[in-house]
Amino acid sequence: MCMANFLLYTSVYLLLPLLPRCVTTVMDGLEHTWLLLPMFGLGMVAVGPFHAYLGDAYKRKYVFIYATLLWLLATAGYLFLQRMELFLLLALLQGVGFGLAVTAGITVAIDITTSERRTDGNICYAVAARTGMMVGILASYLLLEMLGWKELVYTALACGTLSLLLVANVYVSFRAPMGVGVCNLDRFLLPRAWLPAVNILVKMTAVGLLIPIAGGVGGYIMLLLALLVLQSAFTSTKMFVNLSQHCQRGTANTTCYLSMDTGLLLGMGLCYYAGVHLCSIYTVLLLAGGIVLVSLLLYLFATNPYYKKYRVR
C-alpha cells in the first residue's frame, strides 16, 4: 500500500506542477489555464462527503481501483482534447478520482495494519505519499525538458497503472457494512482538527507557490521544498491522529491529506496567476516567505496550544 501510494502521488504530481504551462502551449497561450488547479481542488473536495458511504457500501480496495481508473482516463484525455472547457472538466474529474483514491487507500492501509502499529503505519503511508510527490515534481521538470508533454502524460499513466495493479493484489479481510448515510463528514473532515488543518493549509500554500518556479531557481529550492513537505507529513499526521477519537483515525488522516493538497493546489494556482498578471518571480518569493512566517506564528501562538489542550491520544 505504501508503494501504491508513492506511485499514485508520483503520477499526480508529474502533471500538476506543469499542467497550466503545458496546456497554455497546447492552446496557444490562453491566460486562464491557472484555473485548472482550482478545478482539480474543487473535484477533490466536492467528493469528500461521499467517502464514508462509498467505503461502506463497496469494497474499499475497489473504490481505490475505480477511482484511480477515473484519474487515468481523465489524464489520458489531455492527449486528445483541444478545448479549454474540456480541459477544465478533465481537471475536475482528475480531482474527483484522486480524492476518492486517497481516502480509500488510507482506509485500506489502516485495515491491514495491526491496531498497535497503526500510528506508525499512518506516518509511513503519509511519508510514502509525499516522497512520491517530490519525485513526481522533480521528474516532471526533467521529463518535460528531455522529452515533451505527451511523454510526461504517458509516464503519469504508467505510474498510476502500477499503483492500481499493486492495490489489486492486496488482501483485505471481510468487513460488515455499517449502513452510514450517503453524505456525512466521516472519512472527510475532522472538526476537532480544524485549526491544525488551517495551519498546514497555509504552510503548504507557501510550498505550492514555489513549486512551479522550482525548476528555474536551482536545486536548493527543491531541497527546501522536500524537507518542508516531508517534515509536515511526519509531524502533521501524528498531530491529526492524536486529535481523533476512537474510530476517527481514517477521518483524521484524510483531513491531513486534504489540507496539505489543498494548500499546495492553492499555492500553485496563485503562482501561475501571479506569473500572468505580475510577471515577477521576486513577488512570488516574497509572498511565499510572508506566508511561511504567518504559518509559523499561527503554529506557535494558536495551533500548538490548541493541540496540547485537545489531544486525546
XYZ file of C-alpha atoms in Angstrom:
313
model
C 0.000 0.000 0.000
C 2.893 2.384 0.695
C 4.321 1.659 -2.741
C 0.901 2.163 -4.323
C 0.525 5.477 -2.518
C 4.008 6.509 -3.618
C 3.163 5.754 -7.259
C -0.245 7.460 -7.084
C 1.307 10.678 -5.819
C 4.142 10.414 -8.329
C 1.564 10.083 -11.099
C -0.458 13.086 -9.919
C 2.452 15.432 -9.250
C 4.156 14.551 -12.513
C 1.376 16.624 -14.099
C 0.057 19.173 -11.622
C 3.093 21.498 -11.302
C 3.372 21.993 -15.074
C -0.240 21.424 -16.155
C -1.175 25.099 -16.747
C 2.114 25.739 -18.559
C 1.716 22.731 -20.846
C -1.948 23.396 -21.605
C -1.048 27.012 -22.381
C 1.352 25.673 -25.019
C -1.262 23.324 -26.444
C -3.938 26.031 -26.501
C -1.595 28.665 -27.936
C -1.211 30.995 -24.982
C -4.519 31.167 -23.100
C -4.245 33.142 -19.867
C -6.863 31.244 -17.875
C -5.100 27.897 -17.660
C -4.249 28.586 -13.989
C -7.915 27.739 -13.328
C -7.079 24.073 -13.970
C -5.582 23.813 -10.473
C -8.622 25.226 -8.585
C -10.841 22.924 -10.674
C -8.741 19.932 -9.607
C -9.082 21.060 -5.985
C -12.830 21.533 -6.378
C -13.230 17.954 -7.574
C -11.054 16.653 -4.743
C -13.124 18.468 -2.095
C -16.583 18.027 -3.654
C -16.390 14.233 -3.462
C -15.453 14.337 0.243
C -18.943 13.947 1.774
C -19.374 10.652 -0.116
C -16.176 8.963 1.123
C -17.786 7.177 4.069
C -20.753 5.877 2.065
C -18.622 4.538 -0.787
C -16.163 2.923 1.629
C -19.059 1.308 3.499
C -21.217 0.224 0.554
C -18.384 -1.176 -1.585
C -15.077 -2.930 -1.029
C -12.565 -0.227 -0.228
C -9.784 -1.521 -2.411
C -12.177 -1.499 -5.379
C -13.069 2.104 -4.601
C -9.326 2.835 -4.871
C -9.038 0.877 -8.120
C -12.012 2.510 -9.861
C -11.091 5.973 -8.566
C -7.549 5.555 -9.890
C -9.013 4.363 -13.180
C -11.063 7.593 -13.337
C -7.859 9.571 -12.727
C -6.118 7.661 -15.540
C -8.941 8.157 -18.048
C -9.190 11.877 -17.304
C -5.406 12.217 -17.596
C -5.373 10.413 -20.939
C -7.949 12.916 -22.179
C -5.273 15.640 -22.287
C -3.721 13.805 -25.225
C -6.844 14.085 -27.385
C -8.815 17.221 -26.469
C -8.197 20.782 -27.649
C -10.820 22.977 -25.930
C -10.288 24.861 -22.673
C -13.728 23.984 -21.289
C -12.964 20.296 -21.752
C -9.567 20.663 -20.084
C -11.317 22.205 -17.073
C -13.738 19.272 -16.989
C -10.813 16.832 -17.118
C -9.142 18.624 -14.197
C -12.377 18.356 -12.198
C -12.628 14.613 -12.924
C -8.960 14.153 -12.035
C -9.635 15.784 -8.662
C -12.618 13.511 -8.031
C -10.619 10.381 -8.882
C -7.633 11.472 -6.832
C -9.737 12.447 -3.813
C -11.553 9.113 -3.782
C -8.353 7.110 -4.272
C -6.525 8.894 -1.460
C -9.242 8.269 1.122
C -9.867 4.676 0.019
C -6.130 3.997 0.178
C -5.862 5.435 3.687
C -8.705 3.208 4.850
C -7.246 0.062 3.282
C -3.834 0.795 4.791
C -5.435 1.153 8.231
C -7.484 -2.018 7.780
C -4.453 -4.197 7.026
C -2.292 -2.821 9.872
C -2.452 -4.240 13.397
C -4.050 -1.827 15.853
C -0.932 -1.267 17.974
C 1.120 -0.224 14.902
C -1.427 1.948 13.136
C 0.078 5.322 14.046
C 3.451 4.149 12.721
C 1.672 2.826 9.650
C -0.124 6.139 9.102
C 3.175 8.039 9.247
C 4.927 5.617 6.859
C 1.987 5.819 4.454
C 1.996 9.644 4.552
C 5.771 9.863 4.043
C 5.478 7.471 1.082
C 2.887 9.794 -0.465
C 4.971 12.942 -0.033
C 8.135 11.218 -1.229
C 6.242 10.191 -4.355
C 5.042 13.769 -4.691
C 8.577 15.188 -4.606
C 9.827 12.514 -7.031
C 6.952 13.418 -9.358
C 7.729 17.147 -9.201
C 11.431 16.611 -9.906
C 10.723 14.121 -12.696
C 8.175 16.458 -14.302
C 10.821 19.117 -14.959
C 13.386 16.588 -16.185
C 10.997 14.716 -18.482
C 9.445 17.845 -19.971
C 12.891 19.235 -20.760
C 14.274 15.995 -22.203
C 11.180 14.593 -23.928
C 7.916 16.526 -24.017
C 4.352 16.952 -22.789
C 2.974 13.715 -24.241
C 5.786 11.638 -22.759
C 5.080 13.265 -19.403
C 1.435 12.159 -19.626
C 2.477 8.634 -20.640
C 4.772 8.397 -17.613
C 1.994 9.592 -15.296
C -0.349 6.993 -16.787
C 2.247 4.257 -16.264
C 2.784 5.195 -12.600
C -0.971 5.336 -11.949
C -1.485 1.954 -13.605
C 1.243 0.365 -11.465
C -0.403 1.823 -8.354
C -3.739 0.324 -9.361
C -2.199 -3.100 -10.004
C -0.434 -3.142 -6.646
C -3.661 -2.427 -4.756
C -5.485 -5.091 -6.778
C -3.175 -7.672 -5.167
C -3.738 -6.518 -1.572
C -5.848 -8.834 0.572
C -8.379 -7.079 2.804
C -10.460 -9.230 5.148
C -14.266 -9.019 5.054
C -15.845 -6.152 6.968
C -19.580 -5.947 7.540
C -21.181 -2.674 6.294
C -22.314 -0.195 8.953
C -25.091 1.470 6.955
C -23.834 5.073 7.011
C -25.689 7.872 5.235
C -24.849 8.947 1.707
C -23.450 12.338 2.792
C -21.544 12.934 6.035
C -18.224 14.195 7.399
C -16.886 10.730 8.314
C -13.715 9.880 6.312
C -13.699 13.508 5.125
C -13.264 16.249 7.741
C -12.393 16.046 11.437
C -13.912 19.168 13.067
C -11.680 18.782 16.120
C -8.618 19.296 13.902
C -9.841 22.467 12.172
C -7.045 24.706 13.471
C -4.149 22.372 12.550
C -5.845 21.914 9.161
C -5.845 25.674 8.567
C -2.241 25.894 9.742
C -0.977 23.162 7.434
C -3.028 24.578 4.536
C -1.331 27.966 4.989
C 2.118 26.359 5.201
C 1.572 24.234 2.104
C 0.301 27.279 0.198
C 3.799 28.722 0.561
C 5.293 25.451 -0.689
C 2.855 25.389 -3.602
C 3.842 28.921 -4.592
C 7.434 27.777 -5.054
C 6.762 24.514 -6.913
C 6.085 25.986 -10.411
C 9.263 28.110 -10.263
C 11.472 25.491 -8.580
C 12.910 24.342 -11.896
C 14.211 27.824 -12.623
C 15.653 28.837 -9.251
C 18.019 25.971 -8.520
C 18.318 22.726 -6.598
C 18.396 24.422 -3.204
C 14.738 25.381 -3.540
C 13.828 21.776 -4.409
C 15.712 20.523 -1.366
C 13.967 23.074 0.847
C 10.588 22.067 -0.530
C 11.336 18.379 0.040
C 12.352 18.999 3.647
C 9.268 21.134 4.351
C 6.895 18.603 2.815
C 8.397 15.521 4.491
C 8.618 17.255 7.884
C 4.987 18.316 7.537
C 3.891 14.793 6.561
C 5.631 13.286 9.582
C 4.563 15.767 12.272
C 1.108 16.625 10.957
C -0.023 13.019 10.574
C 0.812 12.301 14.206
C -0.875 15.526 15.347
C -4.104 14.827 13.462
C -4.257 11.231 14.685
C -3.706 12.349 18.287
C -6.652 14.739 17.983
C -9.010 11.983 16.800
C -11.321 9.880 18.938
C -11.772 6.123 18.577
C -12.759 5.130 15.007
C -11.842 8.607 13.690
C -8.323 7.671 12.577
C -9.274 7.488 8.900
C -11.078 10.826 9.086
C -8.061 12.417 10.776
C -5.701 11.161 8.078
C -7.982 12.293 5.260
C -8.275 15.757 6.823
C -4.497 15.987 6.997
C -4.013 14.887 3.377
C -6.806 17.171 2.178
C -5.429 20.253 3.924
C -1.927 19.609 2.567
C -3.001 19.028 -1.026
C -5.500 21.901 -0.994
C -2.767 24.237 0.208
C -0.390 23.005 -2.490
C -3.015 23.494 -5.204
C -3.868 26.955 -3.896
C -0.196 27.937 -3.888
C 0.482 26.612 -7.387
C -2.627 28.349 -8.704
C -1.553 31.637 -7.118
C 1.920 31.270 -8.610
C 0.562 30.857 -12.128
C -1.915 33.709 -11.574
C 0.919 35.950 -10.375
C 3.027 34.906 -13.340
C 0.291 36.027 -15.707
C -0.571 39.314 -14.006
C 2.587 40.384 -12.155
C 5.390 38.774 -14.167
C 7.794 38.807 -11.226
C 9.482 35.806 -9.646
C 10.563 38.017 -6.752
C 6.929 38.808 -5.958
C 6.239 35.082 -5.670
C 9.281 34.528 -3.447
C 8.332 37.407 -1.138
C 4.753 36.198 -0.951
C 5.879 32.653 -0.094
C 8.200 33.954 2.617
C 5.418 36.027 4.147
C 3.039 33.057 4.172
C 5.658 30.834 5.840
C 6.062 33.456 8.568
C 2.290 33.597 9.084
C 2.117 29.791 9.338
C 4.948 29.741 11.897
C 3.317 32.418 14.070
C -0.028 30.636 13.791
C 1.575 27.390 14.961
C 3.438 28.959 17.894
C 0.606 31.085 19.262
C -2.518 29.137 18.316
C -2.112 25.633 16.878
C 0.410 24.211 19.369
C -1.506 25.417 22.475
C -4.735 24.117 20.901
C -3.142 20.721 20.216
C -1.814 20.374 23.755
C -5.247 21.192 25.166
C -7.406 18.978 22.950
C -5.259 15.939 22.066
C -6.867 12.660 23.128
C -4.116 10.105 22.404
